[in-house]
Amino acid sequence: MRFLLGFMLVVAAPLQAETIVAQSKITAVTVYPQGARLTREVAFTAPAGMHDLLVTDLPQATDPQTLRIAPSEGVKIGAYSLRTDRLPPRAAAKSADQIAAEAALEAATAVAISAQLALDGVTARITAANAQIAYLGRLGATDAKTETEVLQSTARMIGAEVLAAAQTALAARADLPAAQKALKAADEAQQDAQAALEALSRPDKDYAALSLALSLAAPGPGVIELTQFVDAATWSPLYDIALDRAAGQVVIDRALLVSQDTGEDWAGVALTLSTAQPGNRPDPTTLWPDLHRIYDPAERSEKSVGRFASPAPMAEADMAVGGMAEPVMEPALMTSVAFQGDIVVYAYPNPVDIADGVENLRLALDQIAVPASSKAQAIPRYDATAFMMAEFSNNSGQILLPGPATLTRDGAMIGQTQLEAIAPGAKTTLGFGAIEGLRLKRSMPSRAEGDRGVFSKSNQIEETAVLSVENLTDEAWPVRILEVIPHSEQEDLVITFVAVPPVTEQDTDDKRGVLAWDLTVPAGQTQDITLSTRESWPEGKELNAPRY
């Protein structure tokens, strides 16, 4: 009876806690402009009851504050801890590719050994034949005093043996190049196999171990999903922007460049790219009250300096109202990339591999074609040629994020630029390189006063400049010509100008004094603009202005 009761107690008691060692697999990654959120799965099989699950392949930089754990159905999670020191040993898991690479290296090593043995065999044949020839030579020298008939017989024997040994040596030398070539090929194959294995095997860096208590309602497989945030990952957009003047459009090929240095490889992960920046502050800078006071200078000068050496502390209410004791709140350090509009998320359709610290993965995103108007822009004051400019609107419905762009015009590569953020529906203008056939010149014709283009006296300056656009191409070009004249914010300084032909726009792009002409320059012709400027001010005053 006592035995039966003990047996029943054992059966009714829960199973003792068992430590289950498991490894995690990164299944999904969301990469931000700075940082990434990793999703891992830990699969295990265990009987019903309480267990300790030990996961030993987390990066050492794992932040316990960002670590989140979600069990599958039927699994309950208890307390857990993250350790980065005094860790239990772990067995490194090998992928199928690593196993195949190790087998290939082993086979290549065996071939290299066989090739070396074959070469050694050929060399041994040559060495043996040469040794035989040398021995026969010494043997003939020792028999010089024997009888003539014996000597003749010995000589014939030595000659025949030397001939056979020499032929053996020649045959071995004939086999030598092939053996050497085979050994070289085997060595190269072994080196390639070693490099392939090293490319698949990352160093065993420092790691962290996650230990958590769990219970299973029923025996069977279970899954624990881990999510964590890591800093050492980033992505940025890349653009190829092509201007097609004949079609009147700009074609934008968008790509993404992703890299990571998290301490572990990402293999076959579902990749999502987000424009969110979780490292930035979530709220605006605080504004503090700004108290201004007035005082009587005479009354203040009568007071002793010593009275103000140790002012009485302000009341808490005064501090709140006046803000005198509140610190100045500086904005938090922001990243260099500025985003507009809502957060954009890109989900790449196929699994990707990104090696730790050695790989920049470029992924094609999509292609956008938008209508564009193009014209030449000329600034004769500074440039020798006009430049192609294209204006277009972002009608893609998505924000175009800041990033480097490679530019082509009518199929020819022009160069690179840094694209600024373009919000949906926003209009922008991009330059597409110099137009060598549109030559620019700014001259100042001689005047009767002897100065070159400038007439000045004590309270007046007159200046005349001629802006020229020479079209050396075989097509007519629409050209926007820009020039700047002085502007004044004083009533006494009067600035006037006369332009022939008249300007199309004044204070262009809200820039004071910037003039614009929209003209068409026929093929093989030159378009001149004469611009005269006058500045005048009262007698007795002086003009203080920089000259270009």
C-alpha positions as CSV (number, residue, x, y, z in Angstrom):
1,M,0.0,0.0,0.0
2,R,2.8,2.4,0.9
3,F,4.5,1.6,-2.5
4,L,1.3,2.2,-4.4
5,L,0.8,5.6,-2.7
6,G,4.4,6.7,-3.6
7,F,3.8,5.6,-7.2
8,M,0.6,7.7,-7.4
9,L,2.4,10.8,-6.0
10,V,5.2,10.5,-8.6
11,V,2.7,10.2,-11.4
12,A,0.6,13.1,-10.2
13,A,3.6,15.4,-9.7
14,P,4.6,17.7,-12.6
15,L,7.7,16.7,-14.6
16,Q,10.9,18.1,-13.4
17,A,12.3,21.1,-15.2
18,E,14.5,20.2,-18.1
19,T,17.0,22.5,-19.9
20,I,16.4,22.6,-23.6
21,V,19.2,24.0,-25.7
22,A,18.0,25.6,-28.9
23,Q,19.2,27.9,-31.6
24,S,17.3,30.8,-33.2
25,K,16.9,31.6,-36.9
26,I,16.4,35.2,-38.2
27,T,13.3,35.1,-40.4
28,A,12.4,38.7,-40.9
29,V,14.2,42.1,-40.8
30,T,12.9,45.6,-40.9
31,V,15.7,48.0,-41.7
32,Y,15.5,51.7,-40.8
33,P,17.8,54.5,-42.0
34,Q,19.7,53.8,-38.8
35,G,19.1,50.5,-37.1
36,A,17.0,47.4,-37.7
37,R,14.3,45.3,-36.0
38,L,15.1,41.5,-36.1
39,T,12.5,38.8,-35.8
40,R,13.8,35.4,-34.7
41,E,12.2,32.0,-34.4
42,V,13.3,29.4,-31.8
43,A,11.8,26.0,-32.6
44,F,12.0,23.2,-30.0
45,T,10.3,20.0,-29.0
46,A,9.6,19.1,-25.4
47,P,7.3,17.0,-23.2
48,A,4.5,18.6,-21.2
49,G,5.5,20.5,-18.0
50,M,8.0,23.1,-16.9
51,H,11.3,23.6,-18.8
52,D,14.2,26.0,-19.1
53,L,14.9,27.1,-22.7
54,L,18.4,28.2,-23.4
55,V,19.1,30.2,-26.6
56,T,22.9,30.7,-27.1
57,D,23.2,32.5,-30.4
58,L,22.1,36.0,-29.8
59,P,24.5,38.9,-30.5
60,Q,26.3,40.2,-27.5
61,A,25.0,43.7,-28.2
62,T,21.4,42.5,-27.7
63,D,19.5,45.2,-25.8
64,P,17.3,43.7,-23.1
65,Q,15.0,46.8,-23.2
66,T,14.1,46.2,-26.8
67,L,13.8,42.4,-26.6
68,R,10.3,41.1,-26.9
69,I,9.1,37.4,-26.6
70,A,6.0,35.9,-28.0
71,P,5.2,32.1,-27.6
72,S,3.2,29.9,-29.9
73,E,-0.2,28.4,-28.8
74,G,0.1,26.1,-25.8
75,V,3.3,27.6,-24.6
76,K,3.5,29.9,-21.5
77,I,6.5,32.1,-20.7
78,G,7.8,32.8,-17.2
79,A,10.8,34.7,-16.1
80,Y,13.8,35.1,-18.5
81,S,17.3,36.6,-18.3
82,L,19.9,37.7,-20.8
83,R,23.6,36.9,-20.1
84,T,26.7,38.2,-21.8
85,D,29.3,36.7,-19.6
86,R,30.1,33.3,-18.0
87,L,28.1,31.7,-20.9
88,P,27.5,28.0,-21.4
89,P,29.3,26.3,-24.3
90,R,27.4,26.1,-27.5
91,A,27.6,23.9,-30.6
92,A,27.9,25.9,-33.8
93,A,25.1,24.9,-36.2
94,K,26.2,24.4,-39.8
95,S,24.0,25.2,-42.8
96,A,23.6,22.9,-45.7
97,D,25.8,25.1,-47.8
98,Q,28.6,25.0,-45.1
99,I,28.3,21.2,-45.0
100,A,28.6,21.0,-48.8
101,A,31.5,23.4,-48.8
102,E,33.4,21.3,-46.2
103,A,32.8,18.2,-48.3
104,A,34.1,20.0,-51.4
105,L,37.2,21.2,-49.5
106,E,37.8,17.6,-48.2
107,A,37.6,16.3,-51.8
108,A,39.8,19.0,-53.2
109,T,42.4,18.3,-50.4
110,A,42.4,14.6,-51.4
111,V,42.9,15.4,-55.1
112,A,45.8,17.8,-54.1
113,I,47.4,15.0,-52.1
114,S,47.1,12.5,-55.0
115,A,48.6,15.1,-57.4
116,Q,51.5,15.7,-55.0
117,L,52.1,11.9,-54.7
118,A,52.0,11.6,-58.5
119,L,54.6,14.4,-58.9
120,D,56.7,12.8,-56.2
121,G,56.5,9.5,-58.1
122,V,57.7,11.1,-61.4
123,T,60.6,12.8,-59.5
124,A,61.6,9.5,-57.9
125,R,61.8,7.8,-61.3
126,I,64.1,10.6,-62.5
127,T,66.2,10.4,-59.4
128,A,66.5,6.6,-59.5
129,A,67.5,6.6,-63.2
130,N,70.1,9.2,-62.6
131,A,71.5,7.3,-59.7
132,Q,71.7,4.1,-61.8
133,I,73.6,5.9,-64.5
134,A,76.0,7.3,-61.9
135,Y,76.6,3.9,-60.4
136,L,77.2,2.3,-63.7
137,G,79.7,4.9,-64.5
138,R,81.6,4.3,-61.3
139,L,81.4,0.5,-61.9
140,G,83.0,0.8,-65.3
141,A,85.9,2.8,-63.8
142,T,86.7,0.1,-61.3
143,D,87.0,-2.7,-63.9
144,A,89.6,-0.9,-66.0
145,K,92.3,-3.5,-65.2
146,T,90.4,-6.7,-66.0
147,E,91.0,-8.9,-68.9
148,T,90.0,-7.6,-72.3
149,E,87.2,-10.1,-73.0
150,V,85.7,-9.5,-69.6
151,L,86.1,-5.8,-69.9
152,Q,84.4,-5.8,-73.3
153,S,81.5,-7.8,-71.8
154,T,81.2,-5.4,-68.9
155,A,81.3,-2.4,-71.1
156,R,78.5,-3.8,-73.2
157,M,76.4,-4.5,-70.1
158,I,77.1,-1.0,-68.7
159,G,76.2,0.6,-72.0
160,A,72.9,-1.2,-72.2
161,E,72.0,-0.4,-68.6
162,V,73.0,3.2,-69.0
163,L,70.9,3.5,-72.1
164,A,67.9,1.9,-70.4
165,A,68.3,4.2,-67.3
166,A,68.6,7.3,-69.5
167,Q,65.4,6.3,-71.4
168,T,63.6,5.8,-68.1
169,A,64.8,9.3,-67.0
170,L,63.6,10.8,-70.3
171,A,60.2,9.2,-70.0
172,A,59.9,10.4,-66.4
173,R,60.8,14.0,-67.5
174,A,58.2,13.8,-70.2
175,D,55.6,13.0,-67.5
176,L,56.9,15.9,-65.2
177,P,55.0,18.9,-66.8
178,A,51.7,17.1,-66.7
179,A,52.2,16.1,-63.0
180,Q,53.3,19.7,-62.1
181,K,50.2,21.1,-63.9
182,A,47.9,18.7,-62.2
183,L,49.4,19.6,-58.8
184,K,49.0,23.3,-59.5
185,A,45.3,22.8,-60.5
186,A,44.7,20.7,-57.4
187,D,46.3,23.4,-55.2
188,E,44.1,26.1,-56.8
189,A,41.0,24.0,-56.4
190,Q,41.8,23.4,-52.7
191,Q,42.4,27.2,-52.2
192,D,39.1,27.9,-53.9
193,A,37.3,25.4,-51.7
194,Q,38.9,26.9,-48.6
195,A,37.8,30.4,-49.6
196,A,34.3,29.2,-50.4
197,L,34.0,27.7,-46.9
198,E,35.4,30.8,-45.2
199,A,32.9,32.9,-47.1
200,L,30.1,30.9,-45.6
201,S,31.6,30.6,-42.1
202,R,31.5,33.8,-40.1
203,P,33.9,34.1,-37.1
204,D,32.4,33.0,-33.8
205,K,32.1,36.5,-32.3
206,D,31.0,37.2,-28.7
207,Y,27.4,36.2,-28.1
208,A,24.6,36.5,-25.5
209,A,22.5,33.7,-24.0
210,L,18.8,33.9,-23.3
211,S,17.5,31.7,-20.6
212,L,13.7,31.6,-20.1
213,A,11.3,29.4,-18.1
214,L,8.4,28.0,-20.1
215,S,5.6,25.4,-19.6
216,L,3.9,23.3,-22.2
217,A,0.3,22.2,-21.7
218,A,0.8,19.2,-24.0
219,P,3.9,17.5,-25.4
220,G,5.0,18.5,-28.9
221,P,6.8,21.1,-30.9
222,G,6.7,24.8,-29.8
223,V,8.0,28.1,-31.2
224,I,9.2,31.2,-29.5
225,E,9.3,34.4,-31.5
226,L,12.0,37.0,-30.5
227,T,12.1,40.5,-31.7
228,Q,14.9,43.0,-31.0
229,F,16.3,46.3,-32.2
230,V,20.0,46.6,-33.3
231,D,21.9,49.7,-34.2
232,A,24.4,48.6,-36.8
233,A,22.2,48.4,-39.9
234,T,21.2,51.0,-42.5
235,W,19.7,51.5,-45.9
236,S,19.6,54.4,-48.4
237,P,17.9,55.0,-51.7
238,L,19.8,55.1,-55.0
239,Y,18.5,56.6,-58.3
240,D,19.3,56.4,-62.0
241,I,17.5,59.4,-63.5
242,A,17.3,59.6,-67.3
243,L,16.1,62.6,-69.3
244,D,14.5,61.8,-72.6
245,R,14.0,65.1,-74.4
246,A,12.3,63.5,-77.4
247,A,9.7,61.8,-75.3
248,G,9.4,64.8,-72.9
249,Q,9.8,62.7,-69.8
250,V,12.2,61.8,-67.0
251,V,12.5,58.1,-66.1
252,I,13.6,57.4,-62.5
253,D,14.9,53.9,-61.7
254,R,14.8,53.4,-57.9
255,A,17.1,51.0,-56.0
256,L,17.9,50.4,-52.4
257,L,21.3,49.9,-50.8
258,V,21.3,47.8,-47.5
259,S,24.2,47.0,-45.3
260,Q,24.6,45.6,-41.7
261,D,27.3,45.0,-39.2
262,T,25.4,43.3,-36.4
263,G,27.7,40.4,-35.8
264,E,25.8,37.7,-37.6
265,D,24.8,37.0,-41.2
266,W,21.3,37.4,-42.4
267,A,20.4,34.4,-44.6
268,G,17.1,34.0,-46.4
269,V,15.3,36.7,-44.4
270,A,12.1,38.5,-45.4
271,L,13.3,42.2,-45.8
272,T,11.2,45.3,-45.1
273,L,12.6,48.8,-45.4
274,S,11.0,51.6,-43.5
275,T,11.5,55.4,-43.5
276,A,10.7,55.6,-39.8
277,Q,13.5,56.7,-37.5
278,P,12.9,55.1,-34.1
279,G,16.2,56.6,-32.8
280,N,14.9,60.1,-33.1
281,R,13.0,62.0,-30.4
282,P,9.2,61.5,-30.6
283,D,8.1,65.0,-29.5
284,P,8.9,68.6,-30.3
285,T,11.2,70.8,-28.3
286,T,9.7,72.4,-25.1
287,L,9.1,76.1,-25.1
288,W,9.7,78.0,-21.8
289,P,8.3,81.3,-20.8
290,D,10.5,84.3,-21.6
291,L,10.2,87.1,-19.0
292,H,11.4,90.6,-20.0
293,R,11.7,93.4,-17.4
294,I,12.4,97.1,-17.6
295,Y,14.3,99.3,-15.2
296,D,15.4,102.8,-14.5
297,P,19.1,103.2,-15.4
298,A,19.6,106.0,-12.9
299,E,17.9,104.0,-10.1
300,R,20.0,101.0,-10.9
301,S,23.3,102.9,-10.9
302,E,22.6,104.2,-7.4
303,K,22.4,100.7,-5.9
304,S,25.4,99.0,-4.6
305,V,27.0,96.2,-6.6
306,G,27.3,94.2,-3.4
307,R,23.6,94.1,-3.0
308,F,23.4,92.1,-6.2
309,A,26.3,89.8,-5.5
310,S,24.2,87.2,-3.8
311,P,20.6,87.6,-4.9
312,A,17.8,86.0,-2.9
313,P,16.6,82.8,-4.4
314,M,13.5,83.1,-6.6
315,A,10.3,81.6,-5.5
316,E,9.2,78.4,-7.3
317,A,6.2,80.3,-8.8
318,D,8.4,83.0,-10.1
319,M,10.7,80.5,-11.7
320,A,7.8,78.9,-13.5
321,V,6.5,82.2,-14.8
322,G,9.7,84.0,-15.5
323,G,11.7,81.1,-16.8
324,M,14.9,82.7,-15.4
325,A,16.1,79.5,-13.8
326,E,15.0,77.1,-16.5
327,P,17.7,75.6,-18.7
328,V,17.7,76.3,-22.4
329,M,16.5,73.2,-24.1
330,E,18.6,72.5,-27.2
331,P,17.0,70.3,-30.0
332,A,18.2,66.7,-30.0
333,L,20.8,65.7,-32.5
334,M,19.1,64.7,-35.7
335,T,20.2,62.4,-38.5
336,S,21.4,64.0,-41.7
337,V,18.5,62.6,-43.7
338,A,15.3,64.6,-43.5
339,F,12.0,63.0,-44.5
340,Q,8.7,64.6,-45.5
341,G,5.2,63.2,-45.4
342,D,4.1,59.9,-43.8
343,I,6.3,56.9,-43.2
344,V,6.9,54.8,-46.3
345,V,7.5,51.0,-46.0
346,Y,9.0,48.9,-48.8
347,A,8.5,45.1,-48.5
348,Y,11.0,43.3,-50.8
349,P,9.2,40.3,-52.5
350,N,12.0,37.8,-52.2
351,P,14.2,36.5,-49.3
352,V,17.6,38.0,-49.2
353,D,21.1,37.2,-47.8
354,I,23.3,40.0,-46.3
355,A,26.6,39.0,-44.9
356,D,27.8,40.7,-41.7
357,G,30.1,43.7,-42.3
358,V,31.3,42.8,-45.8
359,E,28.3,43.2,-48.1
360,N,26.3,46.1,-49.5
361,L,23.2,44.6,-51.0
362,R,21.6,46.6,-53.9
363,L,17.9,45.8,-54.6
364,A,15.9,47.1,-57.5
365,L,12.7,48.8,-56.4
366,D,10.7,50.2,-59.3
367,Q,10.7,52.6,-62.3
368,I,8.8,55.8,-62.4
369,A,8.2,57.8,-65.6
370,V,7.0,61.4,-65.3
371,P,6.4,64.2,-67.9
372,A,9.2,66.8,-68.0
373,S,9.9,70.1,-69.7
374,S,13.5,70.9,-70.5
375,K,15.3,74.0,-71.5
376,A,18.8,75.4,-71.4
377,Q,19.8,77.7,-68.6
378,A,22.6,80.3,-69.1
379,I,24.4,82.4,-66.6
380,P,27.0,84.3,-68.7
381,R,28.4,86.1,-65.6
382,Y,30.0,82.9,-64.4
383,D,29.7,80.0,-66.9
384,A,31.2,79.4,-70.3
385,T,28.3,77.1,-71.5
386,A,24.6,76.8,-70.9
387,F,23.3,73.8,-68.9
388,M,20.3,71.5,-69.5
389,M,17.6,71.8,-66.9
390,A,14.5,69.6,-66.6
391,E,11.4,70.4,-64.6
392,F,9.0,67.7,-63.5
393,S,6.4,66.9,-60.8
394,N,6.5,63.9,-58.6
395,N,3.2,62.2,-59.6
396,S,4.2,58.8,-58.3
397,G,2.1,59.2,-55.2
398,Q,5.2,58.4,-53.0
399,I,7.9,60.5,-51.5
400,L,11.2,60.4,-53.3
401,L,13.7,60.1,-50.5
402,P,17.1,61.9,-50.4
403,G,19.9,60.0,-52.0
404,P,22.6,59.9,-54.7
405,A,21.5,59.9,-58.3
406,T,23.3,59.0,-61.5
407,L,22.1,61.3,-64.4
408,T,21.9,60.5,-68.1
409,R,20.6,62.7,-70.9
410,D,19.4,61.2,-74.2
411,G,21.3,58.0,-73.4
412,A,24.6,59.7,-72.5
413,M,25.9,59.6,-68.9
414,I,26.2,63.1,-67.5
415,G,27.3,62.7,-63.9
416,Q,26.0,62.4,-60.4
417,T,24.1,64.6,-58.0
418,Q,22.4,64.4,-54.6
419,L,18.6,64.2,-54.9
420,E,16.7,66.2,-52.3
421,A,13.5,64.8,-50.8
422,I,10.6,65.4,-53.2
423,A,7.1,65.1,-51.7
424,P,4.2,63.6,-53.6
425,G,2.9,66.2,-56.1
426,A,5.9,68.5,-55.5
427,K,7.7,70.1,-58.5
428,T,11.5,70.1,-58.8
429,T,14.2,71.1,-61.3
430,L,17.3,69.0,-62.0
431,G,20.4,69.9,-64.0
432,F,21.5,67.4,-66.7
433,G,24.9,68.7,-67.6
434,A,26.6,71.3,-69.8
435,I,25.5,72.0,-73.4
436,E,28.8,72.5,-75.1
437,G,27.1,73.9,-78.3
438,L,25.7,76.9,-76.4
439,R,28.6,79.2,-75.7
440,L,28.2,82.1,-73.2
441,K,30.0,85.4,-73.0
442,R,29.6,88.6,-70.8
443,S,31.4,91.7,-72.1
444,M,31.5,95.3,-71.1
445,P,31.9,97.5,-74.2
446,S,34.2,100.6,-74.2
447,R,32.8,103.9,-73.2
448,A,33.8,107.4,-74.2
449,E,34.8,108.1,-70.6
450,G,37.7,105.7,-71.0
451,D,36.5,103.2,-68.4
452,R,35.5,99.7,-69.7
453,G,31.8,99.6,-69.3
454,V,31.6,101.7,-66.2
455,F,31.0,105.4,-65.8
456,S,31.3,106.7,-62.3
457,K,31.4,110.0,-60.4
458,S,31.0,111.0,-56.7
459,N,27.3,110.1,-56.5
460,Q,26.5,107.9,-59.5
461,I,27.6,104.7,-61.3
462,E,26.5,103.6,-64.7
463,E,27.4,100.2,-66.0
464,T,26.6,98.5,-69.3
465,A,27.0,94.8,-70.0
466,V,26.3,92.6,-73.0
467,L,25.2,89.0,-72.5
468,S,25.7,86.7,-75.4
469,V,24.5,83.2,-76.2
470,E,26.0,81.6,-79.3
471,N,24.3,78.6,-80.6
472,L,26.8,76.3,-82.4
473,T,24.3,73.4,-82.7
474,D,22.0,72.5,-85.6
475,E,18.8,73.0,-83.6
476,A,17.0,76.0,-82.1
477,W,17.3,76.1,-78.3
478,P,14.9,77.6,-75.7
479,V,17.2,79.3,-73.2
480,R,16.6,81.0,-69.9
481,I,19.3,83.6,-69.4
482,L,19.9,84.8,-65.8
483,E,21.8,87.9,-64.6
484,V,21.9,89.8,-61.3
485,I,21.9,93.6,-60.7
486,P,22.4,95.5,-57.5
487,H,19.3,96.1,-55.3
488,S,18.7,98.6,-52.6
489,E,16.7,98.8,-49.4
490,Q,17.4,102.6,-48.9
491,E,15.2,105.3,-50.4
492,D,18.3,107.5,-51.0
493,L,20.0,104.8,-53.1
494,V,18.2,104.6,-56.4
495,I,18.9,101.8,-58.8
496,T,17.4,101.6,-62.3
497,F,18.1,99.4,-65.3
498,V,17.3,99.2,-68.9
499,A,17.4,95.8,-70.8
500,V,17.2,95.2,-74.5
501,P,15.3,92.9,-75.1
502,P,13.1,93.5,-72.0
503,V,13.3,91.0,-69.1
504,T,10.8,88.2,-68.9
505,E,10.9,88.0,-65.1
506,Q,12.3,90.2,-62.3
507,D,13.3,89.0,-58.8
508,T,13.3,85.5,-60.1
509,D,12.7,82.7,-57.6
510,D,12.1,85.4,-55.0
511,K,15.7,86.5,-55.2
512,R,16.1,90.3,-55.2
513,G,17.8,91.7,-58.3
514,V,17.9,88.5,-60.3
515,L,16.6,89.0,-63.9
516,A,15.5,86.4,-66.3
517,W,15.0,86.3,-70.1
518,D,13.2,83.4,-71.8
519,L,14.4,83.4,-75.4
520,T,14.9,81.0,-78.3
521,V,18.3,81.0,-80.0
522,P,18.1,79.8,-83.6
523,A,20.7,77.3,-84.8
524,G,24.0,78.9,-85.8
525,Q,23.1,82.3,-84.5
526,T,23.9,84.5,-81.5
527,Q,21.5,86.2,-79.1
528,D,22.7,89.4,-77.4
529,I,21.2,91.1,-74.4
530,T,22.2,94.7,-73.5
531,L,21.8,95.5,-69.8
532,S,22.5,99.1,-68.5
533,T,22.4,99.8,-64.8
534,R,22.5,103.1,-62.9
535,E,23.0,103.7,-59.2
536,S,22.6,107.2,-57.8
537,W,22.7,108.7,-54.3
538,P,22.9,112.1,-52.6
539,E,26.0,114.2,-52.6
540,G,28.2,113.8,-49.6
541,K,27.4,110.1,-49.2
542,E,29.5,107.1,-50.3
543,L,28.5,103.8,-51.9
544,N,29.6,100.8,-50.0
545,A,28.9,97.8,-52.2
546,P,30.9,94.7,-53.4
547,R,31.7,94.5,-57.1
548,Y,31.4,91.3,-59.0
